[in-house]
CSV table of C-alpha atoms and ligand atoms in Angstrom, one decimal:
chain,number,residue,atom,x,y,z
A,974,MET,CA,-25.7,-177.3,107.0
A,975,VAL,CA,-23.1,-175.2,106.7
A,976,LYS,CA,-20.1,-176.2,108.9
A,977,LYS,CA,-17.2,-174.4,108.0
A,978,ASP,CA,-17.3,-170.7,106.1
A,979,THR,CA,-13.9,-170.6,105.2
A,980,LYS,CA,-13.2,-167.1,103.3
A,981,VAL,CA,-10.7,-168.7,100.7
A,982,LYS,CA,-7.2,-166.1,101.9
A,983,GLU,CA,-5.4,-163.6,99.1
A,984,ASN,CA,-3.0,-165.5,97.2
A,985,THR,CA,-2.3,-166.0,93.6
A,986,GLU,CA,-4.4,-169.5,93.5
A,987,LEU,CA,-7.4,-167.3,94.3
A,988,MET,CA,-7.0,-165.4,91.1
A,989,ASP,CA,-6.8,-168.4,88.4
A,990,LYS,CA,-10.2,-170.3,90.3
A,991,ILE,CA,-11.8,-166.4,89.4
A,992,ILE,CA,-10.2,-167.3,85.6
A,993,SER,CA,-11.5,-170.9,85.2
A,994,LEU,CA,-14.9,-170.3,87.1
A,995,CYS,CA,-15.6,-167.0,85.1
A,996,LYS,CA,-15.1,-169.2,81.2
A,997,ARG,CA,-16.2,-172.3,83.2
A,998,ARG,CA,-19.2,-170.1,83.8
A,999,GLY,CA,-20.1,-167.9,80.9
A,1000,PHE,CA,-18.3,-164.5,83.0
A,1001,VAL,CA,-15.5,-164.3,81.1
A,1002,TYR,CA,-13.6,-165.1,77.9
A,1003,SER,CA,-10.8,-164.7,76.0
A,1004,SER,CA,-11.6,-162.7,72.6
A,1005,SER,CA,-11.4,-164.7,69.3
A,1006,GLU,CA,-10.5,-167.8,71.6
A,1007,ILE,CA,-10.7,-170.2,68.1
A,1008,TYR,CA,-8.1,-167.7,67.2
A,1009,GLY,CA,-5.6,-168.5,69.7
A,1010,GLY,CA,-7.6,-165.7,71.9
A,1011,PHE,CA,-6.3,-161.7,71.6
A,1012,ALA,CA,-4.3,-160.4,73.9
A,1013,ALA,CA,-5.9,-158.1,76.5
A,1014,VAL,CA,-9.2,-158.3,75.1
A,1015,TYR,CA,-11.8,-159.7,76.7
A,1016,ASP,CA,-15.6,-160.8,75.7
A,1017,TYR,CA,-18.7,-160.9,78.2
A,1018,GLY,CA,-20.6,-164.3,78.1
A,1019,PRO,CA,-24.5,-164.8,79.4
A,1020,TYR,CA,-23.5,-164.2,83.3
A,1021,GLY,CA,-21.4,-161.7,82.8
A,1022,VAL,CA,-23.2,-159.5,81.0
A,1023,GLU,CA,-25.5,-159.1,82.9
A,1024,LEU,CA,-23.2,-158.2,86.4
A,1025,LEU,CA,-22.1,-155.9,83.8
A,1026,ASN,CA,-25.3,-154.2,83.0
A,1027,ASN,CA,-25.8,-154.9,87.1
A,1028,ILE,CA,-23.3,-152.3,88.0
A,1029,LYS,CA,-23.9,-150.0,85.5
A,1030,ASN,CA,-27.1,-149.5,86.1
A,1031,SER,CA,-26.4,-149.2,89.8
A,1032,TRP,CA,-23.8,-146.5,88.3
A,1033,TRP,CA,-26.5,-144.5,86.8
A,1034,LYS,CA,-29.5,-144.5,89.6
A,1035,TYR,CA,-26.4,-143.5,92.0
A,1036,MET,CA,-24.2,-140.9,89.8
A,1037,VAL,CA,-27.7,-139.6,87.7
A,1038,GLN,CA,-31.0,-140.9,89.3
A,1039,TYR,CA,-30.5,-140.4,92.7
A,1040,ARG,CA,-29.5,-136.9,92.0
A,1041,GLU,CA,-30.8,-133.3,91.3
A,1042,ASP,CA,-27.4,-131.9,89.9
A,1043,VAL,CA,-26.1,-134.6,87.8
A,1044,VAL,CA,-27.9,-135.4,84.2
A,1045,GLY,CA,-26.0,-137.9,81.3
A,1046,LEU,CA,-24.7,-138.3,78.3
A,1047,ASP,CA,-22.9,-140.5,75.4
A,1048,SER,CA,-20.6,-138.9,72.7
A,1049,ALA,CA,-18.6,-140.8,70.3
A,1050,ILE,CA,-15.6,-142.7,70.4
A,1051,PHE,CA,-14.6,-140.7,67.9
A,1052,MET,CA,-13.8,-137.0,68.0
A,1053,HIS,CA,-11.9,-134.5,66.2
A,1054,PRO,CA,-8.3,-135.1,66.5
A,1055,LYS,CA,-7.8,-131.6,68.3
A,1056,VAL,CA,-9.3,-132.9,71.4
A,1057,TRP,CA,-6.4,-135.4,72.0
A,1058,GLU,CA,-4.0,-132.2,71.2
A,1059,ALA,CA,-6.1,-129.9,74.0
A,1060,SER,CA,-6.2,-132.1,76.5
A,1061,GLY,CA,-2.5,-133.0,76.4
A,1062,HIS,CA,-2.6,-136.9,75.3
A,1063,VAL,CA,-0.8,-137.0,72.0
A,1064,SER,CA,2.2,-135.2,73.4
A,1065,GLY,CA,2.5,-136.9,77.2
A,1066,PHE,CA,-0.4,-139.8,77.4
A,1067,SER,CA,2.8,-142.4,77.3
A,1068,ASP,CA,3.9,-145.3,79.8
A,1069,PRO,CA,7.6,-145.8,80.4
A,1070,LEU,CA,8.3,-149.1,78.3
A,1071,THR,CA,11.8,-150.9,77.9
A,1072,GLU,CA,12.5,-154.1,75.9
A,1073,CYS,CA,14.3,-157.5,76.9
A,1074,LYS,CA,17.4,-157.3,74.9
A,1075,LYS,CA,17.8,-161.1,75.2
A,1076,CYS,CA,14.3,-162.3,74.3
A,1077,HIS,CA,12.3,-159.3,73.7
A,1078,TYR,CA,9.4,-158.8,75.9
A,1079,ARG,CA,8.4,-155.3,76.3
A,1080,PHE,CA,6.7,-153.9,80.0
A,1081,ARG,CA,7.0,-150.5,82.2
A,1082,VAL,CA,9.0,-149.8,83.8
A,1083,ASP,CA,6.9,-147.7,86.2
A,1084,THR,CA,4.4,-151.1,87.1
A,1085,VAL,CA,8.0,-153.5,87.2
A,1086,LEU,CA,9.4,-150.9,89.8
A,1087,GLU,CA,6.4,-151.2,91.9
A,1088,GLU,CA,6.1,-154.7,91.7
A,1089,PHE,CA,10.2,-155.4,92.7
A,1090,GLY,CA,9.2,-153.2,95.7
A,1091,ILE,CA,10.7,-149.7,94.7
A,1092,GLY,CA,8.8,-146.8,95.4
A,1093,ALA,CA,7.9,-145.8,91.7
A,1094,ASP,CA,5.0,-143.2,91.0
A,1095,GLU,CA,3.1,-143.0,87.5
A,1096,LYS,CA,3.3,-139.9,87.7
A,1097,MET,CA,6.8,-139.4,88.3
A,1098,SER,CA,9.0,-137.9,84.9
A,1099,LEU,CA,10.4,-140.3,83.0
A,1100,GLU,CA,14.2,-138.9,84.0
A,1101,GLU,CA,13.4,-139.8,87.0
A,1102,ILE,CA,12.2,-143.4,87.1
A,1103,GLU,CA,15.1,-144.1,84.2
A,1104,LYS,CA,17.8,-142.7,87.3
A,1105,LEU,CA,15.5,-145.7,90.1
A,1106,PHE,CA,15.6,-148.0,87.3
A,1107,LYS,CA,18.7,-147.7,86.4
A,1108,LYS,CA,19.2,-148.0,90.2
A,1109,SER,CA,17.7,-150.8,91.1
A,1110,LEU,CA,19.0,-153.0,88.0
A,1111,ALA,CA,20.5,-155.7,90.2
A,1112,LYS,CA,16.7,-156.2,91.9
A,1113,ILE,CA,15.4,-156.9,88.4
A,1114,LYS,CA,14.6,-159.7,86.1
A,1115,CYS,CA,12.9,-159.9,82.8
A,1116,ALA,CA,9.3,-161.9,83.7
A,1117,LYS,CA,10.1,-164.1,80.5
A,1118,CYS,CA,13.8,-165.3,80.5
A,1119,GLY,CA,15.3,-163.6,83.4
A,1120,SER,CA,18.2,-161.6,82.0
A,1121,ASN,CA,18.7,-157.9,83.6
A,1122,GLU,CA,19.8,-155.8,80.6
A,1123,PHE,CA,17.1,-153.6,79.2
A,1124,THR,CA,17.5,-151.0,76.0
A,1125,GLU,CA,16.7,-147.6,76.8
A,1126,ILE,CA,13.6,-146.4,78.5
A,1127,LYS,CA,11.5,-145.2,75.3
A,1128,LYS,CA,7.9,-142.8,76.0
A,1129,PHE,CA,5.2,-145.6,74.5
A,1130,ASN,CA,2.2,-142.4,73.8
A,1131,LEU,CA,-1.7,-144.8,74.8
A,1132,LEU,CA,-3.7,-143.5,72.5
A,1133,VAL,CA,-4.7,-145.7,70.0
A,1134,SER,CA,-4.9,-145.0,66.6
A,1135,SER,CA,-7.7,-145.6,63.8
A,1136,ASN,CA,-7.1,-144.6,59.3
A,1137,LEU,CA,-11.2,-142.8,60.2
A,1138,GLY,CA,-11.2,-140.6,56.9
A,1139,ASN,CA,-7.7,-140.5,57.1
A,1140,PHE,CA,-7.3,-140.6,53.3
A,1141,SER,CA,-4.2,-139.6,52.2
A,1142,GLY,CA,-3.1,-143.0,53.7
A,1143,ASP,CA,-0.1,-141.6,55.6
A,1144,SER,CA,-1.6,-142.8,59.4
A,1145,ASP,CA,1.2,-139.5,60.9
A,1146,LYS,CA,-1.3,-137.2,60.1
A,1147,ASP,CA,-4.3,-136.2,62.0
A,1148,PRO,CA,-5.0,-139.6,62.8
A,1149,VAL,CA,-8.0,-140.5,64.3
A,1150,TYR,CA,-7.7,-141.9,67.8
A,1151,LEU,CA,-10.6,-144.2,69.4
A,1152,ARG,CA,-10.9,-141.9,73.0
A,1153,GLY,CA,-8.3,-143.0,75.4
A,1154,GLU,CA,-10.9,-141.6,78.4
A,1155,THR,CA,-14.8,-141.0,78.2
A,1156,ALA,CA,-13.8,-137.1,80.2
A,1157,GLN,CA,-13.0,-135.9,76.7
A,1158,GLY,CA,-16.8,-136.3,75.2
A,1159,ILE,CA,-18.0,-134.2,78.5
A,1160,TYR,CA,-15.3,-131.6,78.7
A,1161,VAL,CA,-16.0,-130.6,74.5
A,1162,ASN,CA,-20.2,-131.1,75.2
A,1163,TYR,CA,-20.1,-128.6,78.1
A,1164,LYS,CA,-21.9,-125.8,76.5
A,1165,ASN,CA,-24.1,-127.6,74.6
A,1166,VAL,CA,-25.6,-129.2,77.8
A,1167,LEU,CA,-25.2,-125.2,79.4
A,1168,ASP,CA,-27.0,-124.8,76.3
A,1169,SER,CA,-30.3,-127.0,76.0
A,1170,THR,CA,-30.6,-127.7,79.4
A,1171,ARG,CA,-31.9,-126.6,82.8
A,1172,VAL,CA,-28.9,-127.0,84.5
A,1173,LYS,CA,-26.7,-124.4,86.9
A,1174,ILE,CA,-23.3,-124.9,88.6
A,1175,PRO,CA,-22.8,-126.9,90.3
A,1176,PHE,CA,-23.5,-129.9,88.6
A,1177,GLY,CA,-22.3,-132.7,87.4
A,1178,ILE,CA,-22.2,-134.9,83.4
A,1179,ALA,CA,-21.7,-138.0,83.9
A,1180,GLN,CA,-21.6,-141.3,81.0
A,1181,ILE,CA,-20.8,-144.6,80.6
A,1182,GLY,CA,-18.5,-146.2,77.3
A,1183,LYS,CA,-16.0,-147.1,76.5
A,1184,ALA,CA,-11.9,-146.4,75.7
A,1185,PHE,CA,-9.3,-148.1,74.8
A,1186,ARG,CA,-5.4,-147.6,75.3
A,1187,ASN,CA,-2.2,-148.8,73.9
A,1188,GLU,CA,-1.8,-151.0,77.3
A,1189,ILE,CA,2.6,-151.8,77.3
A,1190,THR,CA,2.1,-154.3,79.8
A,1191,ALA,CA,-1.0,-157.0,79.6
A,1192,ARG,CA,-1.6,-158.7,82.0
A,1193,GLN,CA,-4.1,-159.4,84.6
A,1194,PHE,CA,-6.8,-161.4,83.0
A,1195,ILE,CA,-10.1,-158.2,82.5
A,1196,PHE,CA,-8.3,-155.4,85.3
A,1197,ARG,CA,-6.1,-153.7,82.3
A,1198,THR,CA,-7.8,-154.6,79.0
A,1199,ARG,CA,-6.5,-152.4,76.0
A,1200,GLU,CA,-10.9,-151.7,75.1
A,1201,PHE,CA,-12.3,-151.5,78.8
A,1202,GLU,CA,-14.9,-149.4,79.6
A,1203,GLN,CA,-15.2,-145.8,82.5
A,1204,MET,CA,-18.5,-144.9,84.1
A,1205,GLU,CA,-17.2,-140.9,84.5
A,1206,MET,CA,-19.0,-138.2,86.0
A,1207,GLN,CA,-17.3,-134.4,85.7
A,1208,TYR,CA,-18.3,-131.7,87.9
A,1209,PHE,CA,-18.5,-127.7,87.3
A,1210,THR,CA,-18.3,-126.0,90.4
A,1211,SER,CA,-16.9,-122.1,91.0
A,1212,PRO,CA,-13.0,-122.5,91.2
A,1213,LYS,CA,-13.9,-121.4,95.0
A,1214,GLU,CA,-16.0,-124.3,95.8
A,1215,ASP,CA,-14.2,-127.1,94.2
A,1216,MET,CA,-12.4,-128.2,97.3
A,1217,LYS,CA,-15.5,-128.4,99.0
A,1218,GLU,CA,-17.4,-130.8,96.2
A,1219,TYR,CA,-14.6,-132.4,95.6
A,1220,GLU,CA,-14.6,-133.7,99.6
A,1221,LYS,CA,-18.3,-134.2,98.7
A,1222,LEU,CA,-17.7,-136.2,96.4
A,1223,LYS,CA,-14.7,-138.8,97.5
A,1224,GLU,CA,-17.2,-139.8,100.2
A,1225,TYR,CA,-20.1,-140.2,98.3
A,1226,ARG,CA,-18.1,-142.8,96.2
A,1227,TRP,CA,-16.7,-144.4,99.0
A,1228,GLN,CA,-20.1,-144.9,100.0
A,1229,TYR,CA,-21.1,-145.9,96.9
A,1230,TYR,CA,-19.2,-149.5,96.9
A,1231,LEU,CA,-19.7,-150.2,100.5
A,1232,ASP,CA,-23.4,-150.2,99.1
A,1233,LEU,CA,-22.1,-152.6,96.6
A,1234,GLY,CA,-21.5,-154.9,99.1
A,1235,ILE,CA,-17.3,-154.3,99.7
A,1236,LYS,CA,-16.7,-154.8,102.6
A,1237,LYS,CA,-14.4,-151.7,104.1
A,1238,GLU,CA,-11.6,-153.4,105.2
A,1239,ASN,CA,-11.2,-154.1,101.2
A,1240,LEU,CA,-11.0,-150.8,100.3
A,1241,LYS,CA,-8.4,-147.9,100.7
A,1242,TRP,CA,-7.8,-144.4,99.4
A,1243,HIS,CA,-3.9,-143.8,97.7
A,1244,LYS,CA,-3.0,-140.6,97.7
A,1245,HIS,CA,-1.5,-138.7,94.8
A,1246,GLU,CA,2.0,-137.9,95.4
A,1247,ASN,CA,3.2,-136.2,92.0
A,1248,LEU,CA,0.8,-134.8,91.1
A,1249,VAL,CA,0.1,-133.5,87.3
A,1250,PHE,CA,1.4,-129.3,86.7
A,1251,TYR,CA,-2.9,-128.6,87.0
A,1252,ALA,CA,-4.5,-130.9,89.5
A,1253,LYS,CA,-5.5,-129.2,93.0
A,1254,GLU,CA,-5.7,-133.0,94.8
A,1255,ALA,CA,-5.7,-136.8,93.5
A,1256,TYR,CA,-6.7,-140.0,95.2
A,1257,ASP,CA,-7.9,-142.9,94.3
A,1258,ILE,CA,-9.5,-146.1,95.4
A,1259,GLU,CA,-8.2,-149.1,95.8
A,1260,TYR,CA,-9.5,-152.3,96.1
A,1261,LYS,CA,-8.0,-155.4,97.2
A,1262,PHE,CA,-8.3,-157.9,94.3
A,1263,PRO,CA,-6.3,-161.1,95.1
A,1264,PHE,CA,-3.4,-160.1,93.7
A,1265,GLY,CA,-3.3,-156.6,96.0
A,1266,PHE,CA,-4.5,-153.2,96.5
A,1267,LYS,CA,-4.7,-152.4,93.1
A,1268,GLU,CA,-7.1,-148.5,91.6
A,1269,LEU,CA,-10.5,-149.3,91.5
A,1270,GLU,CA,-11.4,-145.0,91.1
A,1271,GLY,CA,-9.5,-141.7,90.0
A,1272,LEU,CA,-10.9,-139.2,92.1
A,1273,HIS,CA,-9.1,-135.8,90.6
A,1274,ALA,CA,-9.2,-132.5,91.6
A,1275,ARG,CA,-8.3,-130.7,88.0
A,1276,GLY,CA,-9.1,-127.3,88.1
A,1277,GLY,CA,-9.4,-125.0,85.3
A,1278,TYR,CA,-7.4,-126.7,82.8
A,1279,ASP,CA,-10.0,-129.1,80.9
A,1280,LEU,CA,-11.9,-126.4,79.9
A,1281,SER,CA,-9.3,-123.6,80.0
A,1282,GLN,CA,-7.2,-126.6,77.4
A,1283,HIS,CA,-10.8,-126.4,74.9
A,1284,ALA,CA,-11.5,-122.9,75.3
A,1285,LYS,CA,-7.4,-121.8,73.7
A,1286,PHE,CA,-8.1,-124.7,71.1
A,1287,SER,CA,-11.2,-124.3,70.0
A,1288,GLY,CA,-11.5,-120.4,70.2
A,1289,LYS,CA,-14.8,-120.9,72.0
A,1290,ASP,CA,-15.6,-118.6,75.4
A,1291,MET,CA,-16.3,-121.7,77.6
A,1292,ASN,CA,-16.7,-119.3,80.5
A,1293,TYR,CA,-19.8,-119.5,82.8
A,1294,LEU,CA,-22.0,-116.8,84.2
A,1295,ASP,CA,-22.7,-116.8,87.2
A,1296,PRO,CA,-26.9,-116.0,87.1
A,1297,TYR,CA,-26.8,-115.1,90.4
A,1298,THR,CA,-23.5,-112.8,91.3
A,1299,ASN,CA,-23.0,-111.9,87.6
A,1300,GLU,CA,-19.6,-113.3,88.2
A,1301,LYS,CA,-18.0,-114.7,85.0
A,1302,TYR,CA,-15.2,-117.5,85.2
A,1303,ILE,CA,-14.4,-120.8,84.2
A,1304,PRO,CA,-15.8,-123.5,85.0
A,1305,HIS,CA,-13.8,-125.9,88.0
A,1306,ILE,CA,-13.6,-129.7,87.7
A,1307,VAL,CA,-13.8,-132.3,90.3
A,1308,GLU,CA,-13.8,-136.1,88.6
A,1309,SER,CA,-15.0,-139.4,89.7
A,1310,SER,CA,-13.9,-142.3,87.0
A,1311,ALA,CA,-14.5,-145.9,87.6
A,1312,GLY,CA,-13.6,-149.1,85.7
A,1313,VAL,CA,-17.1,-151.0,85.1
A,1314,GLY,CA,-14.4,-154.5,84.3
A,1315,ARG,CA,-11.9,-153.4,88.2
A,1316,THR,CA,-15.6,-153.1,89.9
A,1317,PHE,CA,-16.6,-156.6,88.3
A,1318,LEU,CA,-13.9,-158.1,89.0
A,1319,ALA,CA,-14.1,-156.9,92.6
A,1320,LEU,CA,-17.7,-157.8,92.9
A,1321,ILE,CA,-16.8,-160.9,91.7
A,1322,SER,CA,-13.2,-161.3,94.3
A,1323,GLU,CA,-15.3,-160.1,96.8
A,1324,ALA,CA,-17.8,-162.7,96.5
A,1325,TYR,CA,-15.8,-165.7,95.6
A,1326,THR,CA,-16.3,-168.4,98.5
A,1327,GLU,CA,-15.5,-171.8,99.0
A,1328,GLU,CA,-17.0,-173.9,101.7
A,1329,LYS,CA,-17.0,-177.5,103.3
A,1330,ILE,CA,-20.9,-179.1,103.7
A,1331,GLY,CA,-20.1,-182.3,105.3
A,1332,ASP,CA,-17.3,-184.4,102.8
A,1333,GLU,CA,-18.7,-181.7,100.0
A,1334,GLU,CA,-17.3,-178.4,99.0
A,1335,ARG,CA,-19.1,-175.8,97.3
A,1336,VAL,CA,-18.4,-172.2,95.5
A,1337,VAL,CA,-20.3,-169.8,95.5
A,1338,LEU,CA,-20.3,-165.9,94.5
A,1339,LYS,CA,-21.7,-164.5,97.6
A,1340,PHE,CA,-23.1,-161.0,95.2
A,1341,LYS,CA,-25.3,-158.4,97.5
A,1342,PRO,CA,-28.8,-159.9,95.7
A,1343,GLU,CA,-29.0,-156.4,93.9
A,1344,ILE,CA,-25.8,-157.2,91.5
A,1345,ALA,CA,-26.7,-160.7,91.1
A,1346,PRO,CA,-26.5,-161.8,87.3
A,1347,ILE,CA,-29.5,-163.6,87.4
A,1348,LYS,CA,-32.4,-163.3,90.9
A,1349,ILE,CA,-33.6,-166.1,90.9
A,1350,ALA,CA,-33.4,-170.0,89.2
A,1351,VAL,CA,-37.3,-171.5,88.1
A,1352,PHE,CA,-37.5,-175.2,88.2
A,1353,PRO,CA,-39.4,-178.4,87.9
A,1354,LEU,CA,-38.5,-181.1,90.1
A,1355,LEU,CA,-38.9,-183.7,87.2
A,1356,LYS,CA,-38.2,-182.4,83.2
A,1357,ASN,CA,-40.7,-185.6,82.1
A,1358,LYS,CA,-43.6,-184.2,83.7
A,1359,PRO,CA,-45.9,-181.8,81.9
A,1360,GLU,CA,-48.0,-180.7,85.0
A,1361,LEU,CA,-44.4,-179.7,86.5
A,1362,VAL,CA,-43.1,-177.9,84.0
A,1363,GLU,CA,-46.7,-176.2,82.9
A,1364,LYS,CA,-47.0,-175.0,86.0
A,1365,ALA,CA,-42.3,-173.7,86.0
A,1366,HIS,CA,-43.0,-172.0,83.4
A,1367,GLY,CA,-45.7,-170.1,84.3
A,1368,ILE,CA,-43.6,-169.0,87.2
A,1369,PHE,CA,-41.5,-168.0,85.0
A,1370,LYS,CA,-42.8,-166.0,82.8
A,1371,ASN,CA,-44.3,-164.3,85.9
A,1372,LEU,CA,-41.5,-163.4,87.6
A,1373,SER,CA,-39.4,-162.7,84.6
A,1374,LYS,CA,-41.8,-159.6,84.0
A,1375,LEU,CA,-39.5,-158.3,87.7
A,1376,TYR,CA,-36.3,-159.7,87.8
A,1377,ARG,CA,-33.2,-162.2,85.4
A,1378,CYS,CA,-34.7,-165.2,86.4
A,1379,GLU,CA,-33.1,-168.5,84.7
A,1380,PHE,CA,-35.3,-171.9,84.1
A,1381,ASP,CA,-33.6,-175.1,84.8
A,1382,ASP,CA,-35.1,-178.2,84.2
A,1383,ASN,CA,-31.9,-180.1,83.5
A,1384,GLY,CA,-29.6,-183.0,85.9
A,1385,ASN,CA,-30.8,-183.5,89.3
A,1386,ILE,CA,-32.2,-180.6,92.1
A,1387,GLY,CA,-28.2,-180.9,93.8
A,1388,LYS,CA,-26.0,-180.0,91.0
A,1389,ARG,CA,-29.1,-177.2,90.1
A,1390,TYR,CA,-28.4,-175.2,92.8
A,1391,ARG,CA,-24.5,-176.0,92.3
A,1392,ARG,CA,-25.0,-174.9,89.4
A,1393,GLN,CA,-26.5,-172.0,90.8
A,1394,ASP,CA,-23.8,-171.0,93.1
A,1395,GLU,CA,-21.5,-170.7,91.4
A,1396,ILE,CA,-23.6,-167.9,89.2
A,1397,GLY,CA,-24.5,-166.5,92.3
A,1398,THR,CA,-28.4,-166.8,92.2
A,1399,PRO,CA,-29.1,-166.0,95.4
A,1400,TYR,CA,-32.5,-167.5,95.6
A,1401,CYS,CA,-34.1,-170.9,94.0
A,1402,ALA,CA,-37.9,-171.7,93.0
A,1403,THR,CA,-38.4,-175.5,93.1
A,1404,ILE,CA,-42.3,-176.6,91.3
A,1405,ASP,CA,-42.9,-179.9,92.8
A,1406,PHE,CA,-45.5,-182.6,93.1
A,1407,ASP,CA,-47.0,-180.8,96.3
A,1408,THR,CA,-47.1,-177.6,94.2
A,1409,LEU,CA,-50.1,-179.1,92.5
A,1410,SER,CA,-52.3,-179.4,94.9
A,1411,ASN,CA,-51.2,-176.6,97.4
A,1412,ASN,CA,-50.4,-174.2,95.4
A,1413,GLU,CA,-46.7,-173.8,97.4
A,1414,VAL,CA,-43.6,-173.7,95.9
A,1415,THR,CA,-40.0,-174.1,97.4
A,1416,ILE,CA,-37.3,-171.3,97.9
A,1417,ARG,CA,-34.2,-172.3,98.5
A,1418,ASP,CA,-31.5,-169.3,100.0
A,1419,ARG,CA,-28.0,-169.6,98.1
A,1420,ASP,CA,-26.5,-168.5,101.1
A,1421,THR,CA,-27.7,-170.0,104.4
A,1422,MET,CA,-29.4,-172.8,102.3
A,1423,LYS,CA,-32.6,-172.9,104.5
A,1424,GLN,CA,-35.5,-173.6,102.3
A,1425,GLU,CA,-39.0,-172.5,102.9
A,1426,ARG,CA,-42.9,-172.9,101.1
A,1427,ILE,CA,-44.3,-169.9,99.8
A,1428,LYS,CA,-47.5,-169.4,98.1
A,1429,ILE,CA,-47.5,-169.1,94.5
A,1430,GLU,CA,-49.8,-166.0,94.3
A,1431,ASN,CA,-47.5,-164.5,97.9
A,1432,LEU,CA,-44.0,-164.6,95.1
A,1433,VAL,CA,-44.0,-161.7,94.3
A,1434,GLU,CA,-44.5,-159.7,96.7
A,1435,TYR,CA,-41.7,-161.9,99.0
A,1436,PHE,CA,-39.1,-161.0,96.4
A,1437,LYS,CA,-40.0,-157.9,96.2
A,1438,LEU,CA,-38.6,-157.7,100.1
A,1439,LYS,CA,-35.9,-159.5,99.2
A,1440,PHE,CA,-34.2,-157.6,97.3
A,1441,SER,CA,-35.8,-154.0,99.0
A,1442,GLY,CA,-33.6,-152.1,100.8
A,1443,TYR,CA,-30.1,-151.8,99.2
A,1444,THR,CA,-29.3,-148.3,98.1
A,1445,THR,CA,-28.2,-148.9,94.3
A,1446,GLY,CA,-28.8,-151.0,91.3
A,1447,GLN,CA,-32.2,-152.8,91.1
B,218,ATP,P1,-3.6,-147.4,85.6
B,218,ATP,O1,-2.7,-146.4,86.5
B,218,ATP,O2,-4.0,-148.6,86.3
B,218,ATP,O3,-2.9,-147.6,84.6
B,218,ATP,P2,-5.1,-145.4,85.3
B,218,ATP,O4,-4.7,-144.2,86.8
B,218,ATP,O5,-3.9,-144.8,84.2
B,218,ATP,O6,-5.1,-146.5,85.6
B,218,ATP,P3,-7.2,-142.9,84.8
B,218,ATP,O7,-6.4,-142.8,83.8
B,218,ATP,O8,-7.6,-142.3,86.2
B,218,ATP,O9,-5.9,-144.8,84.8
B,218,ATP,O10,-8.7,-144.3,84.3
B,218,ATP,C1,-9.6,-144.0,85.1
B,218,ATP,C2,-10.2,-146.3,85.9
B,218,ATP,O11,-10.6,-146.1,84.6
B,218,ATP,C3,-9.6,-146.9,86.2
B,218,ATP,O12,-9.0,-146.2,87.2
B,218,ATP,C4,-9.8,-147.4,86.0
B,218,ATP,O13,-10.4,-148.2,86.9
B,218,ATP,C5,-10.1,-148.1,84.4
B,218,ATP,N1,-9.4,-148.5,83.7
B,218,ATP,C6,-8.4,-147.2,83.3
B,218,ATP,N2,-7.3,-148.3,82.5
B,218,ATP,C7,-8.2,-148.8,82.5
B,218,ATP,C8,-7.7,-150.4,81.6
B,218,ATP,N3,-6.7,-150.2,80.7
B,218,ATP,N4,-8.4,-151.6,81.7
B,218,ATP,C9,-9.0,-151.9,82.7
B,218,ATP,N5,-9.2,-150.5,83.2
B,218,ATP,C10,-9.2,-149.7,83.4
């Protein structure tokens, strides 16, 4: 029986525990670990990939499948170099960088100011940040060696370039970038989608895909990585309706996180005060990570900037002709841009629970059942009893057509339960000697640890009820 349920409090220790659990239990590994790792790049293991897929599927259902006004897209990572000029990324997609004069540690000035409690905003100009930094030098120390002597602040472009198709050998000439965001693939296909489908404004185009950024400060595990996945929906509206649609989108996205099982008190809105010149409004949804409230998703009202820029740089007409009013205009865009990795970290942080049962401690990931990497674990009580093993394989075969299941016949049942608790499996089904005579299996619930006997022929119906009632996912 559960005697005490202690949700582990926000602290740095918690982050270490999460990182260690992620590695130990096959969620996340450092990239190229046998070669000493590769900074700010991670690989997702067998349970990690299941969780990632569940996040992406739930997002796709919520943002595309459930809506009459949104269609999907999968654009390429490589794009024409002009795209990034038009978008402003070549000239403006940069972070303020400085280097410690003593140990040469490089870091992002705005984030360090923030860490020292000095109110910097990421949208501040370089001059404003420089002024703040100089004023605050007495307080700021190098995180590595403690010195407070730093080089002049420089702008550091975040686009990652490749040598694709660059036959001149001159890497400064026409570099082909790995996309810095998925949104541009949507903007450049807006006309294609309009001409090849039945969409009419207002409508959205959604995409999930990889993006790459030369992040300066690579810390906080999978929160900030150099290769990551975004889930973006760009919504095209008339210039008169964009702010109305923006409000609707904000509300819709907030609800998504609640549906995923995140508590309201762990989410908050952050309004951007210093907007880029074309933006009408910008908010982030922040999650209370173990290291504090940080951005999970950005929601931006971008006006007509993106399509006007692409019209200008490509020479193509990006106007929309309203079939009802005959009005012609460049659509305005409101966007929702979320990170898969950050959602992953938020869900693990939310689910991580330590409980005391008698003298024993157990670690449980209390995911909402629909998002759990493994839905049902199937155990034969003993692995050296062929009748039990065969029956268990049969049950696995049936249930695995509907749910991601795991077969485990290793070790005693108590140990198998603990393992499943740590990866967040909501239900375990054990096949024992009684099963052979009465066709019943024991179903054990992850959270209450209560057990009940269910007839094999009723299992499908039983789990259908257990996994129903969620708006996102399975
Ligand atoms: P930050 O201020 O944290 O660098 P951002 O404002 O640059 O983020 P956007 O460009 O708005 O982020 O990207 C949208 C979303 O993509 C973010 O809310 C985040 O979830 C995700 N994201 C952005 N950069 C990274 C990264 N380096 N690693 C992981 N996820 C990221």
